[in-house]
Coordinates of C-alpha atoms and ligand atoms in Angstrom, one line a residue:
M118 CA 10.6 26.3 -14.9
T119 CA 9.0 22.9 -15.4
R120 CA 10.6 19.8 -16.1
P121 CA 8.9 17.7 -19.0
T122 CA 7.9 14.6 -17.9
R123 CA 6.1 11.2 -19.6
S124 CA 4.4 9.3 -18.2
Y125 CA 1.0 6.7 -18.7
A126 CA -2.5 8.4 -17.9
V127 CA -6.0 7.4 -18.1
Q128 CA -8.6 9.8 -18.7
S129 CA -11.5 8.3 -17.8
P130 CA -12.9 6.0 -15.5
S131 CA -13.5 3.5 -18.5
D132 CA -10.5 4.9 -21.2
P133 CA -7.1 2.1 -21.0
F134 CA -3.5 3.5 -20.0
A135 CA -1.9 6.0 -23.0
P136 CA 0.9 7.4 -23.0
F137 CA 0.8 11.5 -21.0
S138 CA 3.1 14.5 -20.8
F139 CA 2.9 16.9 -18.8
D140 CA 5.1 19.0 -16.5
R141 CA 7.1 18.9 -12.8
R142 CA 8.1 21.7 -11.2
D143 CA 11.3 23.2 -11.1
L144 CA 13.3 22.2 -7.5
Q145 CA 12.3 24.5 -4.5
P146 CA 15.0 24.8 -2.0
D147 CA 13.4 22.0 0.5
D148 CA 12.9 19.9 -3.1
I149 CA 14.6 15.9 -4.5
G150 CA 14.1 15.7 -8.2
I151 CA 13.6 11.6 -8.3
D152 CA 14.5 9.3 -11.9
I153 CA 11.6 6.6 -10.7
L154 CA 13.2 3.1 -11.6
F155 CA 10.0 1.2 -10.6
C156 CA 6.7 2.3 -9.3
G157 CA 4.2 -0.7 -7.5
V158 CA 1.1 -1.7 -8.5
C159 CA -1.5 -0.8 -5.7
H160 CA -5.2 -1.6 -5.4
S161 CA -5.8 2.2 -4.7
D162 CA -4.3 3.2 -8.2
L163 CA -7.3 0.8 -9.5
H164 CA -9.9 2.2 -7.1
T165 CA -8.8 5.6 -8.3
A166 CA -8.3 5.1 -12.2
R167 CA -11.4 3.3 -12.6
G168 CA -13.0 6.6 -10.5
E169 CA -13.8 3.8 -8.5
W170 CA -13.9 5.7 -5.2
P171 CA -15.9 9.4 -5.8
G172 CA -13.0 12.8 -6.7
T173 CA -11.0 11.3 -9.3
Q174 CA -9.8 13.7 -11.7
Y175 CA -9.0 13.3 -15.2
P176 CA -6.1 12.4 -16.8
C177 CA -5.8 10.5 -13.7
V178 CA -1.4 8.9 -13.1
P179 CA -1.3 7.0 -10.4
G180 CA 1.4 5.5 -8.5
H181 CA 2.2 5.4 -5.1
E182 CA 4.6 3.0 -4.5
I183 CA 8.2 5.0 -6.1
V184 CA 11.4 4.0 -6.1
G185 CA 14.6 5.9 -8.0
R186 CA 17.7 8.0 -8.2
I187 CA 17.4 11.0 -6.7
S188 CA 18.7 13.5 -9.9
G189 CA 18.9 16.9 -8.4
V190 CA 18.5 18.4 -4.7
G191 CA 16.9 21.9 -3.8
S192 CA 19.4 24.7 -1.9
A193 CA 17.9 23.9 1.5
V194 CA 18.4 19.6 1.2
T195 CA 20.8 17.8 3.9
G196 CA 21.2 14.3 4.1
F197 CA 20.4 13.3 0.7
E198 CA 22.7 13.5 -2.1
V199 CA 22.9 13.0 -6.5
G200 CA 22.6 9.2 -7.0
D201 CA 21.7 8.1 -3.8
L202 CA 18.5 5.5 -3.8
A203 CA 15.0 7.1 -2.4
G204 CA 11.8 6.1 -2.5
V205 CA 8.3 8.3 -2.0
G206 CA 5.1 6.3 -1.2
C207 CA 1.4 7.8 -0.7
M208 CA 1.9 11.2 0.3
V209 CA 4.0 14.6 -1.0
D210 CA 3.1 17.0 1.7
S211 CA 0.9 17.8 4.7
C212 CA 0.2 20.8 7.0
G213 CA 3.5 19.9 9.3
D214 CA 2.1 21.9 12.2
C215 CA -0.9 20.0 13.5
A216 CA -0.4 17.4 16.6
S217 CA -0.5 14.4 13.9
C218 CA 1.9 16.1 12.3
D219 CA 4.0 16.2 15.1
A220 CA 3.9 12.9 15.5
S221 CA 5.2 12.5 12.3
E222 CA 1.5 11.0 11.8
E223 CA 0.7 13.0 9.1
Q224 CA -1.3 10.5 7.3
Y225 CA -3.9 12.2 10.3
C226 CA -3.2 15.6 9.5
E227 CA -5.8 17.5 10.6
K228 CA -5.8 20.9 9.0
T229 CA -4.7 20.4 4.6
G230 CA -5.3 16.4 5.5
F231 CA -2.0 14.8 3.5
V232 CA -1.5 15.4 0.0
G233 CA -2.0 12.5 -2.2
T234 CA 1.3 11.2 -4.3
Y235 CA -1.7 11.5 -6.9
N236 CA -4.8 13.3 -7.2
G237 CA -4.3 15.4 -4.1
P238 CA -3.7 19.6 -4.4
D239 CA -0.6 20.6 -6.3
S240 CA 0.3 23.9 -4.3
V241 CA 3.5 24.8 -6.4
L242 CA 1.8 24.6 -9.9
G243 CA -2.1 24.9 -9.0
G244 CA -4.0 21.5 -10.4
Y245 CA -3.6 18.2 -8.8
T246 CA -0.2 16.0 -8.1
F247 CA 0.7 13.3 -11.1
G248 CA 2.1 10.0 -9.3
G249 CA 4.7 7.7 -10.1
Y250 CA 3.6 6.1 -13.5
S251 CA 6.0 8.3 -14.4
D252 CA 9.1 8.9 -15.2
H253 CA 10.6 11.4 -12.5
I254 CA 9.2 13.0 -9.6
V255 CA 9.8 16.0 -7.2
V256 CA 9.2 15.9 -3.5
K257 CA 9.3 17.2 -0.6
Q258 CA 12.7 16.3 1.0
R259 CA 9.9 16.1 4.6
F260 CA 8.6 13.2 2.4
V261 CA 11.4 11.6 0.5
L262 CA 12.6 8.3 2.2
K263 CA 15.7 6.7 2.2
I264 CA 16.8 3.4 1.0
G265 CA 19.5 0.9 2.0
H266 CA 18.0 -2.1 0.0
A267 CA 20.9 -3.3 -2.7
E268 CA 20.0 -1.8 -5.8
A269 CA 19.4 -5.5 -7.8
D270 CA 16.0 -5.5 -5.1
L271 CA 14.5 -2.4 -6.0
A272 CA 11.7 -3.9 -8.4
A273 CA 11.0 -5.9 -4.5
V274 CA 11.1 -3.0 -2.6
A275 CA 9.1 -0.6 -4.5
P276 CA 5.8 -2.5 -3.1
L277 CA 7.0 -1.3 0.6
L278 CA 6.3 2.0 0.3
C279 CA 2.7 1.5 0.4
A280 CA 2.0 -2.2 1.2
G281 CA 4.3 -2.6 3.5
I282 CA 3.9 0.5 5.9
T283 CA 0.0 0.1 5.6
T284 CA 0.4 -3.9 7.0
Y285 CA 3.3 -2.5 8.9
S286 CA 1.7 0.3 10.6
P287 CA -1.9 -1.6 12.7
L288 CA 1.4 -4.5 13.5
R289 CA 3.8 -2.1 15.2
H290 CA 0.5 0.2 17.1
W291 CA -1.3 -3.0 18.1
K292 CA 1.7 -5.1 19.0
V293 CA 1.3 -7.7 17.4
G294 CA 5.0 -9.6 18.7
P295 CA 6.2 -13.9 19.6
G296 CA 3.5 -16.0 21.3
Q297 CA 0.3 -13.7 19.4
K298 CA -2.1 -16.1 16.7
V299 CA -2.3 -13.7 13.7
G300 CA -4.7 -13.4 11.1
V301 CA -4.9 -11.7 7.4
V302 CA -7.1 -11.9 5.6
G303 CA -7.0 -12.0 1.6
L304 CA -3.7 -12.5 0.2
G305 CA -2.7 -9.8 -1.9
G306 CA -0.6 -7.2 -2.2
L307 CA -1.3 -6.1 1.0
G308 CA -2.4 -9.5 2.7
H309 CA 1.3 -10.7 1.4
M310 CA 3.3 -8.2 2.6
G311 CA 1.1 -8.6 6.5
V312 CA 2.2 -12.6 6.0
K313 CA 6.3 -11.5 6.0
L314 CA 6.2 -8.7 8.7
A315 CA 3.6 -10.8 11.4
A316 CA 5.6 -13.8 10.8
A317 CA 9.0 -11.4 11.3
M318 CA 7.7 -10.2 14.7
G319 CA 7.1 -12.8 16.0
A320 CA 3.6 -14.4 15.2
E321 CA 2.0 -17.1 14.5
V322 CA 0.4 -16.3 11.0
T323 CA -2.9 -17.7 9.6
V324 CA -4.3 -16.4 6.1
F325 CA -7.9 -16.5 5.6
T326 CA -8.2 -16.8 1.7
T327 CA -10.7 -17.0 -1.0
S328 CA -8.5 -18.2 -3.2
P329 CA -7.8 -22.5 -2.0
G330 CA -4.7 -22.1 -4.8
K331 CA -3.1 -20.3 -2.9
R332 CA -2.1 -22.4 0.3
E333 CA 1.7 -23.2 -0.8
D334 CA 2.0 -19.5 -1.4
A335 CA 0.5 -18.3 2.2
L336 CA 2.7 -21.4 3.1
R337 CA 5.9 -20.0 2.3
L338 CA 5.3 -16.5 3.0
G339 CA 5.7 -17.4 6.2
A340 CA 1.9 -18.8 7.5
K341 CA 1.7 -21.7 9.3
E342 CA -2.3 -22.1 8.4
V343 CA -4.5 -21.6 6.0
I344 CA -8.0 -21.2 5.7
V345 CA -10.6 -20.8 2.9
S346 CA -12.9 -17.9 4.4
R347 CA -15.8 -19.7 2.3
D348 CA -15.7 -22.6 3.5
A349 CA -18.3 -22.5 6.6
D350 CA -16.9 -25.8 8.0
Q351 CA -13.4 -24.1 8.2
M352 CA -14.1 -21.2 9.8
A353 CA -16.3 -22.7 12.3
T354 CA -12.5 -24.2 14.1
Q355 CA -11.3 -21.0 14.0
A356 CA -14.2 -19.3 16.4
S357 CA -12.6 -17.3 19.3
R358 CA -8.5 -18.5 18.3
F359 CA -7.5 -14.9 17.4
D360 CA -5.1 -12.1 19.1
F361 CA -5.2 -9.9 16.0
I362 CA -6.6 -10.5 12.9
L363 CA -5.9 -8.0 9.7
D364 CA -8.0 -7.2 6.9
T365 CA -7.0 -6.1 3.3
V366 CA -10.4 -7.2 1.3
A367 CA -10.9 -4.8 -0.8
A368 CA -14.6 -5.9 -1.6
P369 CA -17.5 -5.8 0.7
H370 CA -17.8 -9.0 2.9
D371 CA -18.6 -10.8 5.6
L372 CA -17.0 -9.2 8.9
D373 CA -19.1 -11.0 11.0
A374 CA -17.8 -14.7 10.4
L375 CA -14.3 -13.2 11.5
L376 CA -15.0 -11.2 14.2
A377 CA -15.6 -15.0 15.8
C378 CA -12.9 -15.9 15.0
L379 CA -11.3 -12.4 17.8
K380 CA -10.9 -14.2 21.0
R381 CA -11.8 -12.1 24.0
D382 CA -10.2 -8.5 23.7
G383 CA -9.2 -9.4 20.2
T384 CA -8.9 -6.8 17.6
M385 CA -9.4 -6.9 13.7
V386 CA -8.5 -4.2 12.2
L387 CA -9.9 -3.6 8.1
V388 CA -7.5 -1.9 5.9
G389 CA -9.3 -2.8 2.8
V390 CA -11.2 0.2 1.3
P391 CA -14.1 -1.0 -0.8
D392 CA -16.2 1.1 -3.2
S393 CA -19.1 0.0 -1.4
P394 CA -19.4 -0.6 2.4
H395 CA -19.3 -4.0 4.2
P396 CA -22.9 -5.0 5.5
S397 CA -22.7 -3.8 8.9
P398 CA -21.1 -6.4 11.9
N399 CA -23.8 -7.7 14.7
V400 CA -22.1 -6.0 17.5
G401 CA -23.5 -9.0 20.2
N402 CA -20.4 -10.1 18.2
L403 CA -18.2 -8.1 19.6
I404 CA -19.8 -6.8 23.1
F405 CA -19.7 -10.2 24.1
R406 CA -16.3 -11.1 23.9
R407 CA -14.8 -7.2 24.0
R408 CA -13.7 -7.5 21.0
A409 CA -12.5 -4.9 18.5
L410 CA -13.6 -3.4 15.1
A411 CA -11.2 -0.4 13.9
G412 CA -9.1 0.5 11.0
S413 CA -5.8 1.8 9.6
L414 CA -4.2 4.6 7.3
I415 CA -1.0 3.6 5.8
G416 CA 1.5 4.6 7.9
G417 CA 3.6 8.1 9.0
I418 CA 7.0 9.0 7.2
A419 CA 9.1 8.4 10.2
E420 CA 7.4 5.2 10.6
T421 CA 7.9 4.5 6.6
Q422 CA 11.3 4.7 7.1
E423 CA 11.5 2.3 10.0
M424 CA 9.3 -0.2 8.6
L425 CA 12.1 0.2 5.5
D426 CA 14.8 -0.3 7.7
F427 CA 12.5 -3.6 9.3
C428 CA 12.5 -5.0 6.1
K429 CA 16.3 -4.7 5.3
A430 CA 17.3 -5.9 8.8
H431 CA 15.0 -9.1 8.2
G432 CA 16.1 -10.1 4.5
L433 CA 12.2 -9.2 3.7
T434 CA 10.8 -7.0 0.3
S435 CA 7.9 -7.8 -1.5
D436 CA 7.1 -10.9 -4.3
V437 CA 6.2 -9.1 -7.2
E438 CA 6.1 -9.0 -11.1
V439 CA 7.6 -6.7 -12.7
I440 CA 5.9 -5.3 -15.8
P441 CA 5.9 -3.3 -18.4
I442 CA 3.5 -0.4 -18.7
Q443 CA 2.1 -1.2 -21.9
K444 CA 0.7 -4.2 -19.4
I445 CA -0.8 -1.3 -16.8
D446 CA -4.7 -2.1 -17.8
E447 CA -3.4 -6.1 -18.1
A448 CA -2.7 -6.0 -14.9
Y449 CA -5.5 -4.1 -13.3
D450 CA -7.9 -7.0 -14.7
R451 CA -5.6 -9.5 -13.6
I452 CA -5.9 -7.7 -9.9
V453 CA -9.6 -7.4 -10.5
K454 CA -9.3 -11.4 -10.8
S455 CA -7.4 -11.7 -7.4
D456 CA -4.4 -13.1 -9.7
V457 CA -2.5 -11.3 -8.9
K458 CA 1.3 -12.9 -7.1
Y459 CA 1.8 -10.6 -5.1
R460 CA 2.2 -7.4 -6.4
F461 CA 3.5 -5.9 -10.2
S462 CA 5.8 -3.9 -10.2
I463 CA 6.8 -1.3 -13.7
D464 CA 9.6 -1.4 -14.7
M465 CA 9.7 2.0 -16.1
A466 CA 12.3 1.7 -18.1
S467 CA 9.9 0.7 -20.6
L468 CA 8.8 4.4 -20.6
T469 CA 11.8 4.9 -23.3
P470 CA 10.7 5.0 -26.8
Ligands
NAP680 P1 -4.8 -6.9 -4.1 O1 -3.7 -6.8 -4.1 O2 -6.6 -6.9 -5.1 O3 -5.6 -7.9 -3.1 C1 -6.7 -8.2 -2.5 C2 -7.5 -9.5 -2.1 O4 -8.2 -9.7 -0.9 C3 -7.4 -10.7 -3.2 O5 -5.9 -10.6 -3.3 C4 -8.0 -11.2 -3.1 O6 -7.4 -12.4 -2.0 C5 -9.1 -10.9 -1.2 N1 -10.4 -10.5 -2.3 C6 -10.7 -9.8 -3.7 N2 -11.9 -9.7 -3.2 C7 -12.7 -10.6 -2.5 C8 -14.0 -10.6 -1.8 N3 -14.3 -10.2 -2.6 N4 -14.1 -11.6 -0.9 C9 -12.5 -11.9 -0.2 N5 -11.9 -11.7 0.0 C10 -11.6 -11.0 -1.6 O7 -5.2 -5.4 -3.0 P2 -4.0 -4.1 -2.0 O8 -3.4 -3.8 -3.2 O9 -3.5 -5.4 -1.4 O10 -5.3 -3.4 -1.5 C11 -6.5 -4.3 -0.5 C12 -7.1 -2.4 -0.6 O11 -6.9 -2.1 -0.1 C13 -7.6 -1.8 -1.4 O12 -9.0 -1.8 -1.1 C14 -6.9 -0.7 -1.3 O13 -7.4 0.2 -1.9 C15 -6.7 -0.5 0.3 N6 -5.4 0.1 0.9 C16 -5.6 0.5 1.9 C17 -4.6 1.5 2.4 C18 -4.9 1.9 3.6 O14 -4.2 3.3 3.8 N7 -5.6 1.6 5.0 C19 -3.6 1.6 1.5 C20 -3.3 0.9 0.8 C21 -4.3 -0.2 -0.2 P3 -8.1 -14.0 -1.8 O15 -7.5 -15.0 -3.4 O16 -6.6 -14.6 -0.7 O17 -9.1 -14.1 -1.2
ZN681 ZN1 -2.1 2.2 -2.1

């Protein structure tokens, strides 16, 4: 038994989005069915839909910043009830018994790799998974998050499921807190959450941006200082000042200019995944101040719940521009131009004919 589901999909890297119908699986004992209310638009959706990363299967239904209302629970589900608000992020499954899964770092699953909410292998129906640009999703309980925010905030909560956790996780892992100077590179979906979260953790935040027009927004979001990264003179004033830099940029760029801003023993973490490599950094920049360059992938399920609870406690959501699904191609074009303030969130009611 399956459930007919409406969505928007692309049929090839160059096609616009168009309505697409497919079937979700019927509820298995440990499954939760969710009627989707809002879905955030991540740059990863764009990389995938437009074939910028290898391996996209078409038709492709992106979307991994999902919030909605539970419409059904399988016979073995506990702790979730029909009518509850719930969220789904980038993952819908993992092996469940490797060292990373045991540590609730499912994104680093060592046996099967995590199963993506879209474009991942579908172990029940075969084929591959379809994401949140759709009216309904069925997900194993282990990958469903509880949403404590008010229903009125849901459009702005959706982006926490990827942009929120992808920035929260490295800030926590590298123990960012009061007394530290933190740089956030790129004021887009991830970056603006990085600013809010690092500021809420007590750090002093500087934004590095290529868009001088985002200065006022950066300050409003919690930054103390804004540096235009393409201005060499402004960059020179930042040498050796930062304990930690979070680089969220989705395109290849010069890492050396940013690494030079780290103090001795400072760390720069890359979360952006450009479709072609960054120019290789100068190792001298690392060696002479014992600096570290690292990467980080989303965050585990337990940490995602912790992040949602942290955001609720601190009154944090994403800054969103709510769009109907019919405007998704236009939204993608604006994301490419760095013209997103600061996350698009699709109102799934727009799927209704
Ligand atoms: P986004 O909303 O498009 O934001 C990226 C920002 O980077 C832009 O707004 C822009 O900010 C800056 N930028 C763009 N082009 C640039 C260039 N050529 N040089 C310097 N800066 C540039 O994207 P996002 O949704 O935040 O995602 C960012 C990246 O993270 C994507 O590659 C995405 O796939 C990846 N991602 C990774 C993970 C993970 O787990 N590691 C999770 C989610 C997403 P300014 O205007 O301020 O310069
Ligand atoms: Zn994402």
